[in-house]
């Protein structure tokens, strides 16, 4: 091809690309929304919220800063380095509770107290949740949902083939069902993924063993991590791990979920973002055996980042996140329930309606794996200890690491 032709071709390409992007008017200010909702039901939820934002904030343009990886494993690292190099997104996803506190302490998020009052959010959200978002009388983030962590998802076809018809009520019954499944040829009936998903399983077992108050005490210093209760829970946990897939450390939650969908496994302990994916009637769910009426909660929220390039646009995003319509659209696709208490139940699934009812009546406990109970640094240490245990099975080493971590990170009131 001659030089002239090459130049012409490059020109045509540039013009065509510009025309294709023309629908996204470059002169409209952008709002970068940073999350880890990059695929599946998580992305579907984000897309629905963005549609709402586009409608309510016509002068602003959504820019997707999502970084894939369950529970934000990669996004959180990327966010830290962006903040360090003074290149924050306008707004980012953060769990309510201890994790949000990390960002408040570091001055990385702006006070939204005035906005809360203007938007009437204090009355629309449960008082307990508002407390978890408040530090020294100021509020720093807008929650979009409440997720439940302590749920077991089941493939009913696999259960039926093994003759299992009951819902296990205790960890012992659960282990007995796992044994029945293995005898029936399902070698690894409990689908499990990497570190943080193992922490979710461990937390559920700890709730059963210690009860809600004992479990809460693990994060306030009232319950000893080196005590007999935790030891007993760790033994139970190890017993369940025996029934999981050996390649667990290599799988994120959707790849573990795939084992359930394929029928290679019968159960998965996972938060109710799974409800967005398991829509067929061949799945059922139940609260983790022995958890009684405990609702282990976590909430995704959005902040105004310190140094946000477009604070006005972010304001419109946050107002959308906190709105009835935004929460309805988002949660209907995400599997979670609205954080607001005044969103009508119409349009939600049977699972979600049950979760809404439970959220009103059940005993709430926070989640360490999803930051309502533990700051990030604590999670990191526990996750490393669990990966170590997954490889070497050394129960004493695991308990020692957990106890040492608690000694470093418990924040006494
Ligand atoms: C949680 C988050 C949920 C869901 C899940 C799996 O930490 O709160 O919204 O995204 O991770 O990635």
Short mmCIF file of C-alpha atoms and ligand atoms in Angstrom, two decimals:
data_model
loop_
_atom_site.label_atom_id
_atom_site.label_comp_id
_atom_site.label_asym_id
_atom_site.label_seq_id
_atom_site.Cartn_x
_atom_site.Cartn_y
_atom_site.Cartn_z
CA UNK A 1 0.00 0.00 0.00
CA UNK A 2 1.37 3.44 -0.95
CA UNK A 3 2.04 6.08 1.68
CA UNK A 4 -0.87 8.26 0.43
CA UNK A 5 -3.30 5.33 0.74
CA UNK A 6 -2.10 4.55 4.24
CA UNK A 7 -2.59 8.16 5.32
CA UNK A 8 -6.08 8.20 3.77
CA UNK A 9 -7.02 4.93 5.46
CA UNK A 10 -5.83 6.24 8.84
CA UNK A 11 -7.90 9.38 8.31
CA UNK A 12 -11.04 7.38 7.47
CA UNK A 13 -10.49 5.18 10.55
CA UNK A 14 -10.12 8.21 12.81
CA UNK A 15 -13.27 9.81 11.43
CA UNK A 16 -15.30 6.58 11.78
CA UNK A 17 -14.16 6.10 15.39
CA UNK A 18 -15.03 9.69 16.22
CA UNK A 19 -18.49 9.23 14.68
CA UNK A 20 -19.04 6.01 16.66
CA UNK A 21 -18.14 7.77 19.90
CA UNK A 22 -20.23 10.77 18.95
CA UNK A 23 -23.22 9.35 20.86
CA UNK A 24 -21.12 9.75 24.01
CA UNK A 25 -20.84 13.51 23.94
CA UNK A 26 -17.26 14.27 25.03
CA UNK A 27 -18.30 17.75 26.19
CA UNK A 28 -20.56 16.28 28.91
CA UNK A 29 -18.68 16.01 32.24
CA UNK A 30 -17.91 12.46 33.33
CA UNK A 31 -18.41 10.73 36.65
CA UNK A 32 -16.14 7.76 37.20
CA UNK A 33 -17.84 5.10 39.28
CA UNK A 34 -15.42 2.58 40.72
CA UNK A 35 -16.69 -0.85 41.78
CA UNK A 36 -15.96 -4.56 41.38
CA UNK A 37 -19.21 -5.31 39.62
CA UNK A 38 -17.84 -6.38 36.26
CA UNK A 39 -19.80 -9.52 35.32
CA UNK A 40 -23.02 -11.52 35.72
CA UNK A 41 -25.71 -10.40 38.16
CA UNK A 42 -23.31 -7.88 39.70
CA UNK A 43 -22.91 -6.03 36.41
CA UNK A 44 -26.64 -6.34 35.70
CA UNK A 45 -27.32 -4.53 38.98
CA UNK A 46 -24.80 -1.80 38.19
CA UNK A 47 -26.20 -1.37 34.67
CA UNK A 48 -29.71 -0.88 36.06
CA UNK A 49 -28.45 1.78 38.47
CA UNK A 50 -26.54 3.50 35.69
CA UNK A 51 -29.70 3.61 33.53
CA UNK A 52 -31.42 5.39 36.40
CA UNK A 53 -28.45 7.77 36.76
CA UNK A 54 -28.46 8.58 33.04
CA UNK A 55 -32.14 9.46 33.25
CA UNK A 56 -31.88 11.56 36.40
CA UNK A 57 -28.57 13.27 35.62
CA UNK A 58 -28.69 14.20 31.92
CA UNK A 59 -25.78 16.64 32.23
CA UNK A 60 -23.41 13.89 33.39
CA UNK A 61 -21.74 10.93 31.70
CA UNK A 62 -21.10 7.58 33.42
CA UNK A 63 -17.59 6.20 33.18
CA UNK A 64 -17.18 2.62 34.32
CA UNK A 65 -14.14 2.14 36.57
CA UNK A 66 -15.03 -1.46 37.51
CA UNK A 67 -12.17 -3.86 38.28
CA UNK A 68 -13.22 -7.54 38.21
CA UNK A 69 -12.69 -9.91 41.17
CA UNK A 70 -15.15 -11.14 43.80
CA UNK A 71 -15.41 -9.16 47.06
CA UNK A 72 -13.20 -6.50 45.49
CA UNK A 73 -9.97 -8.52 45.80
CA UNK A 74 -8.38 -6.68 42.86
CA UNK A 75 -10.44 -3.48 42.93
CA UNK A 76 -9.40 -2.60 46.47
CA UNK A 77 -5.69 -2.87 45.57
CA UNK A 78 -6.18 -0.76 42.47
CA UNK A 79 -8.13 1.83 44.47
CA UNK A 80 -5.35 2.07 47.06
CA UNK A 81 -2.72 2.73 44.44
CA UNK A 82 -4.88 5.27 42.62
CA UNK A 83 -5.51 7.16 45.84
CA UNK A 84 -1.78 7.05 46.61
CA UNK A 85 -0.89 8.56 43.26
CA UNK A 86 -3.62 11.20 43.73
CA UNK A 87 -5.78 9.91 40.92
CA UNK A 88 -8.99 8.95 42.76
CA UNK A 89 -12.19 8.08 40.92
CA UNK A 90 -15.14 10.37 41.67
CA UNK A 91 -16.87 7.73 43.76
CA UNK A 92 -16.08 4.20 44.86
CA UNK A 93 -17.88 1.18 46.27
CA UNK A 94 -17.13 0.49 49.91
CA UNK A 95 -18.66 -1.77 52.55
CA UNK A 96 -20.49 -0.07 55.40
CA UNK A 97 -18.90 -0.55 58.82
CA UNK A 98 -15.24 -1.16 59.64
CA UNK A 99 -14.03 -0.96 56.04
CA UNK A 100 -15.59 2.46 55.57
CA UNK A 101 -13.88 3.52 58.77
CA UNK A 102 -10.50 2.80 57.17
CA UNK A 103 -11.28 5.36 54.47
CA UNK A 104 -12.71 7.91 56.90
CA UNK A 105 -9.64 7.67 59.13
CA UNK A 106 -7.38 8.17 56.13
CA UNK A 107 -9.34 11.25 55.00
CA UNK A 108 -10.15 9.64 51.65
CA UNK A 109 -13.89 10.36 51.71
CA UNK A 110 -15.99 13.50 52.13
CA UNK A 111 -18.62 14.30 54.73
CA UNK A 112 -22.15 13.80 53.33
CA UNK A 113 -24.13 14.83 56.42
CA UNK A 114 -25.76 17.85 54.76
CA UNK A 115 -26.73 15.80 51.71
CA UNK A 116 -28.29 13.16 53.99
CA UNK A 117 -30.54 15.75 55.52
CA UNK A 118 -31.42 17.39 52.19
CA UNK A 119 -32.25 14.03 50.61
CA UNK A 120 -34.20 12.77 53.63
CA UNK A 121 -31.99 9.71 53.92
CA UNK A 122 -31.85 9.53 57.72
CA UNK A 123 -35.52 8.61 57.92
CA UNK A 124 -35.46 6.31 54.91
CA UNK A 125 -32.69 4.03 56.21
CA UNK A 126 -32.74 1.70 59.23
CA UNK A 127 -31.32 3.46 62.30
CA UNK A 128 -28.76 0.69 62.90
CA UNK A 129 -27.34 1.07 59.41
CA UNK A 130 -27.12 4.85 59.74
CA UNK A 131 -25.15 4.25 62.97
CA UNK A 132 -22.71 2.03 61.09
CA UNK A 133 -22.12 4.78 58.55
CA UNK A 134 -21.69 7.55 61.12
CA UNK A 135 -18.46 8.63 62.77
CA UNK A 136 -18.39 11.45 65.30
CA UNK A 137 -21.85 12.53 64.19
CA UNK A 138 -20.94 12.71 60.49
CA UNK A 139 -22.09 10.43 57.68
CA UNK A 140 -19.75 9.49 54.87
CA UNK A 141 -21.46 7.14 52.43
CA UNK A 142 -24.77 6.26 50.81
CA UNK A 143 -25.76 2.57 51.05
CA UNK A 144 -27.47 1.03 48.05
CA UNK A 145 -28.35 -2.39 49.47
CA UNK A 146 -28.20 -4.97 52.20
CA UNK A 147 -26.79 -8.41 51.35
CA UNK A 148 -27.07 -11.53 53.46
CA UNK A 149 -23.91 -13.63 53.76
CA UNK A 150 -24.93 -16.76 55.72
CA UNK A 151 -26.89 -18.56 53.02
CA UNK A 152 -26.47 -22.07 51.59
CA UNK A 153 -27.46 -22.51 47.93
CA UNK A 154 -28.37 -26.01 46.81
CA UNK A 155 -28.79 -27.85 43.51
CA UNK A 156 -32.04 -29.73 44.16
CA UNK A 157 -31.48 -32.21 41.32
CA UNK A 158 -28.19 -33.35 42.82
CA UNK A 159 -29.82 -33.62 46.26
CA UNK A 160 -32.78 -35.59 44.90
CA UNK A 161 -30.47 -38.01 43.08
CA UNK A 162 -28.76 -38.74 46.42
CA UNK A 163 -32.13 -39.11 48.20
CA UNK A 164 -31.70 -36.00 50.37
CA UNK A 165 -35.03 -34.35 51.11
CA UNK A 166 -34.52 -32.60 54.45
CA UNK A 167 -32.98 -29.22 55.18
CA UNK A 168 -30.13 -29.70 57.66
CA UNK A 169 -30.65 -27.84 60.92
CA UNK A 170 -27.24 -28.33 62.51
CA UNK A 171 -23.65 -28.51 61.30
CA UNK A 172 -23.66 -32.24 62.16
CA UNK A 173 -26.69 -32.84 59.95
CA UNK A 174 -25.07 -30.82 57.20
CA UNK A 175 -21.90 -32.93 57.39
CA UNK A 176 -24.02 -36.11 57.38
CA UNK A 177 -25.71 -34.94 54.15
CA UNK A 178 -22.33 -34.20 52.61
CA UNK A 179 -21.25 -37.73 53.50
CA UNK A 180 -24.41 -39.16 51.90
CA UNK A 181 -23.71 -37.18 48.74
CA UNK A 182 -20.16 -38.45 48.57
CA UNK A 183 -21.36 -42.03 48.98
CA UNK A 184 -23.77 -41.38 46.11
CA UNK A 185 -20.80 -40.44 43.92
CA UNK A 186 -20.62 -36.68 44.39
CA UNK A 187 -16.95 -36.55 45.37
CA UNK A 188 -16.79 -32.86 46.37
CA UNK A 189 -20.38 -31.90 47.27
CA UNK A 190 -19.47 -28.53 48.85
CA UNK A 191 -18.43 -25.97 46.22
CA UNK A 192 -15.77 -23.68 47.63
CA UNK A 193 -13.53 -20.94 46.31
CA UNK A 194 -10.50 -18.95 47.36
CA UNK A 195 -9.56 -17.36 50.74
CA UNK A 196 -12.43 -14.89 51.32
CA UNK A 197 -15.06 -17.48 50.38
CA UNK A 198 -13.42 -19.84 52.90
CA UNK A 199 -13.73 -17.06 55.48
CA UNK A 200 -17.47 -16.89 54.74
CA UNK A 201 -17.79 -20.60 55.47
CA UNK A 202 -15.77 -20.24 58.66
CA UNK A 203 -17.85 -17.27 59.83
CA UNK A 204 -21.08 -19.24 59.34
CA UNK A 205 -19.66 -22.10 61.42
CA UNK A 206 -18.53 -19.62 64.10
CA UNK A 207 -22.06 -18.18 64.30
CA UNK A 208 -23.47 -21.68 64.85
CA UNK A 209 -20.86 -22.55 67.47
CA UNK A 210 -20.73 -19.24 69.40
CA UNK A 211 -24.21 -17.78 68.83
CA UNK A 212 -24.75 -14.18 67.67
CA UNK A 213 -23.37 -12.49 70.82
CA UNK A 214 -20.32 -14.73 70.97
CA UNK A 215 -19.71 -14.12 67.28
CA UNK A 216 -20.04 -10.33 67.65
CA UNK A 217 -17.58 -10.53 70.55
CA UNK A 218 -14.86 -11.86 68.22
CA UNK A 219 -14.62 -8.37 66.74
CA UNK A 220 -14.97 -6.33 69.92
CA UNK A 221 -12.54 -8.32 72.05
CA UNK A 222 -15.27 -9.94 74.19
CA UNK A 223 -14.78 -13.44 72.72
CA UNK A 224 -11.34 -15.05 72.77
CA UNK A 225 -10.02 -16.32 69.45
CA UNK A 226 -7.73 -18.70 71.30
CA UNK A 227 -10.58 -20.19 73.37
CA UNK A 228 -12.35 -23.56 73.27
CA UNK A 229 -15.36 -22.20 71.33
CA UNK A 230 -13.27 -21.10 68.39
CA UNK A 231 -11.28 -24.36 68.57
CA UNK A 232 -14.50 -26.36 68.29
CA UNK A 233 -15.66 -24.23 65.36
CA UNK A 234 -12.33 -24.69 63.60
CA UNK A 235 -12.67 -28.47 63.93
CA UNK A 236 -16.16 -28.29 62.41
CA UNK A 237 -14.82 -26.07 59.66
CA UNK A 238 -12.02 -28.52 58.88
CA UNK A 239 -14.59 -31.33 58.70
CA UNK A 240 -16.61 -29.39 56.10
CA UNK A 241 -13.51 -28.45 54.11
CA UNK A 242 -12.91 -32.17 53.56
CA UNK A 243 -16.03 -32.26 51.41
CA UNK A 244 -15.03 -29.37 49.18
CA UNK A 245 -13.24 -29.30 45.82
CA UNK A 246 -9.45 -29.58 46.11
CA UNK A 247 -8.84 -26.77 43.64
CA UNK A 248 -10.72 -24.33 45.91
CA UNK A 249 -7.81 -21.89 46.23
CA UNK A 250 -7.81 -21.28 42.47
CA UNK A 251 -11.51 -20.39 42.15
CA UNK A 252 -13.30 -17.07 42.61
CA UNK A 253 -16.94 -17.32 43.70
CA UNK A 254 -18.46 -17.53 40.19
CA UNK A 255 -16.13 -20.43 39.30
CA UNK A 256 -17.15 -22.20 42.52
CA UNK A 257 -20.79 -21.44 41.70
CA UNK A 258 -20.24 -23.11 38.34
CA UNK A 259 -19.64 -26.42 40.16
CA UNK A 260 -23.11 -26.07 41.66
CA UNK A 261 -24.66 -25.18 38.30
CA UNK A 262 -22.91 -28.09 36.55
CA UNK A 263 -24.12 -30.48 39.26
CA UNK A 264 -20.55 -31.39 40.23
CA UNK A 265 -21.40 -30.05 43.68
CA UNK A 266 -24.64 -29.91 45.69
CA UNK A 267 -24.12 -26.90 47.99
CA UNK A 268 -22.34 -23.56 48.14
CA UNK A 269 -22.19 -21.19 51.11
CA UNK A 270 -22.32 -17.73 49.56
CA UNK A 271 -23.89 -14.32 49.92
CA UNK A 272 -27.14 -13.61 48.18
CA UNK A 273 -25.50 -11.99 45.15
CA UNK A 274 -25.78 -15.64 44.10
CA UNK A 275 -29.57 -15.15 43.96
CA UNK A 276 -29.06 -12.98 40.88
CA UNK A 277 -27.49 -15.91 39.01
CA UNK A 278 -29.49 -18.92 40.23
CA UNK A 279 -32.84 -18.14 38.72
CA UNK A 280 -33.89 -21.65 37.59
CA UNK A 281 -36.25 -23.63 39.84
CA UNK A 282 -33.64 -26.35 40.30
CA UNK A 283 -32.02 -24.40 43.12
CA UNK A 284 -33.06 -23.89 46.72
CA UNK A 285 -31.56 -21.99 49.63
CA UNK A 286 -31.51 -22.09 53.40
CA UNK A 287 -29.84 -20.24 56.25
CA UNK A 288 -26.57 -21.90 57.25
CA UNK A 289 -27.38 -24.83 59.60
CA UNK A 290 -27.32 -23.81 63.24
CA UNK A 291 -27.46 -20.06 62.53
CA UNK A 292 -31.08 -19.91 63.69
CA UNK A 293 -32.56 -16.51 62.90
CA UNK A 294 -29.22 -14.74 62.48
CA UNK A 295 -28.99 -12.46 59.44
CA UNK A 296 -25.32 -11.86 58.68
CA UNK A 297 -25.41 -8.56 56.87
CA UNK A 298 -23.18 -6.42 54.72
CA UNK A 299 -23.99 -3.32 52.74
CA UNK A 300 -22.47 -1.80 49.62
CA UNK A 301 -22.26 1.96 49.70
CA UNK A 302 -20.82 4.77 47.61
CA UNK A 303 -18.77 7.77 48.72
CA UNK A 304 -17.65 11.14 47.45
CA UNK A 305 -13.89 10.62 47.13
CA UNK A 306 -11.57 13.31 48.44
CA UNK A 307 -10.20 15.06 45.35
CA UNK A 308 -13.03 13.77 43.12
CA UNK A 309 -12.66 15.51 39.74
CA UNK A 310 -16.43 16.03 39.40
CA UNK A 311 -18.11 16.53 42.80
CA UNK A 312 -21.36 17.94 41.33
CA UNK A 313 -21.80 14.93 39.03
CA UNK A 314 -20.94 12.62 41.91
CA UNK A 315 -23.60 14.33 43.99
CA UNK A 316 -26.17 13.36 41.34
CA UNK A 317 -24.85 9.77 41.34
CA UNK A 318 -25.12 9.55 45.13
CA UNK A 319 -28.61 10.98 45.06
CA UNK A 320 -29.54 8.26 42.53
CA UNK A 321 -27.94 5.58 44.73
CA UNK A 322 -30.01 6.74 47.69
CA UNK A 323 -33.29 7.08 45.78
CA UNK A 324 -36.27 4.71 45.91
CA UNK A 325 -36.12 4.17 42.12
CA UNK A 326 -32.35 3.64 42.06
CA UNK A 327 -32.51 1.07 44.87
CA UNK A 328 -35.46 -0.72 43.30
CA UNK A 329 -33.80 -0.98 39.89
CA UNK A 330 -30.41 -2.03 41.29
CA UNK A 331 -31.56 -4.57 43.86
CA UNK A 332 -34.11 -6.25 41.62
CA UNK A 333 -31.14 -7.38 39.48
CA UNK A 334 -28.48 -7.81 42.17
CA UNK A 335 -30.11 -10.34 44.54
CA UNK A 336 -29.78 -7.99 47.53
CA UNK A 337 -32.55 -5.97 49.17
CA UNK A 338 -32.85 -2.19 49.26
CA UNK A 339 -31.16 -0.43 52.15
CA UNK A 340 -34.14 1.95 52.27
CA UNK A 341 -37.13 0.62 54.16
CA UNK A 342 -39.74 2.28 51.92
CA UNK A 343 -39.11 0.47 48.61
CA UNK A 344 -42.19 -1.62 47.70
CA UNK A 345 -41.63 -5.40 47.47
CA UNK A 346 -43.27 -5.63 44.03
CA UNK A 347 -40.89 -6.84 41.33
CA UNK A 348 -38.62 -8.70 43.76
CA UNK A 349 -38.18 -12.49 43.80
CA UNK A 350 -39.55 -14.86 46.45
CA UNK A 351 -36.04 -15.13 47.88
CA UNK A 352 -35.73 -11.36 48.18
CA UNK A 353 -39.16 -10.99 49.76
CA UNK A 354 -38.15 -13.55 52.37
CA UNK A 355 -34.86 -11.69 52.96
CA UNK A 356 -36.75 -8.39 53.39
CA UNK A 357 -38.92 -10.00 56.03
CA UNK A 358 -35.94 -11.60 57.79
CA UNK A 359 -34.01 -8.30 57.76
CA UNK A 360 -36.87 -6.72 59.71
CA UNK A 361 -37.13 -9.49 62.30
CA UNK A 362 -33.87 -11.46 62.47
CA UNK A 363 -30.81 -10.94 64.68
CA UNK A 364 -28.21 -8.98 62.70
CA UNK A 365 -24.49 -9.78 62.89
CA UNK A 366 -21.80 -8.16 60.72
CA UNK A 367 -19.46 -9.87 58.25
CA UNK A 368 -15.68 -9.88 58.42
CA UNK A 369 -15.15 -11.13 54.84
CA UNK A 370 -17.23 -8.19 53.59
CA UNK A 371 -15.96 -5.47 55.84
CA UNK A 372 -18.89 -4.71 58.12
CA UNK A 373 -17.03 -6.31 61.05
CA UNK A 374 -13.33 -6.12 60.10
CA UNK A 375 -11.05 -3.50 58.57
CA UNK A 376 -9.23 -4.48 55.39
CA UNK A 377 -5.89 -5.24 57.06
CA UNK A 378 -7.54 -7.75 59.39
CA UNK A 379 -9.30 -9.46 56.50
CA UNK A 380 -6.00 -9.74 54.64
CA UNK A 381 -4.29 -11.51 57.55
CA UNK A 382 -7.21 -13.93 58.07
CA UNK A 383 -7.40 -14.69 54.36
CA UNK A 384 -3.70 -15.52 54.27
CA UNK A 385 -4.10 -17.78 57.32
CA UNK A 386 -7.02 -19.59 55.70
CA UNK A 387 -5.16 -20.14 52.45
CA UNK A 388 -2.31 -21.57 54.53
CA UNK A 389 -4.72 -23.90 56.31
CA UNK A 390 -6.30 -24.94 53.03
CA UNK A 391 -2.86 -26.13 51.94
CA UNK A 392 -1.41 -27.59 55.16
CA UNK A 393 -4.42 -28.45 57.40
CA UNK A 394 -2.55 -27.26 60.52
CA UNK A 395 -5.39 -26.35 62.91
CA UNK A 396 -3.16 -25.09 65.73
CA UNK A 397 -1.22 -22.80 63.41
CA UNK A 398 -4.53 -21.46 62.06
CA UNK A 399 -5.92 -20.70 65.51
CA UNK A 400 -2.66 -19.04 66.58
CA UNK A 401 -2.66 -16.81 63.50
CA UNK A 402 -6.31 -15.85 64.06
CA UNK A 403 -5.68 -15.03 67.72
CA UNK A 404 -2.58 -12.97 66.92
CA UNK A 405 -4.50 -11.04 64.26
CA UNK A 406 -7.32 -10.25 66.70
CA UNK A 407 -4.76 -8.95 69.18
CA UNK A 408 -3.53 -6.51 66.54
CA UNK A 409 -6.81 -5.36 65.06
CA UNK A 410 -9.63 -5.42 67.64
CA UNK A 411 -10.80 -1.85 68.23
CA UNK A 412 -12.02 -1.66 71.78
CA UNK A 413 -14.89 0.83 72.18
C1 LIG B 1 -19.27 -8.36 48.18
C2 LIG B 1 -20.15 -7.23 47.72
C3 LIG B 1 -21.29 -7.78 46.93
C4 LIG B 1 -20.79 -8.73 45.86
C5 LIG B 1 -19.78 -9.73 46.41
C6 LIG B 1 -19.13 -10.65 45.39
O1 LIG B 1 -18.18 -7.88 48.89
O2 LIG B 1 -20.62 -6.53 48.82
O3 LIG B 1 -22.03 -6.73 46.37
O4 LIG B 1 -20.28 -7.98 44.86
O5 LIG B 1 -18.77 -9.07 47.09
O6 LIG B 1 -18.29 -9.99 44.53
#
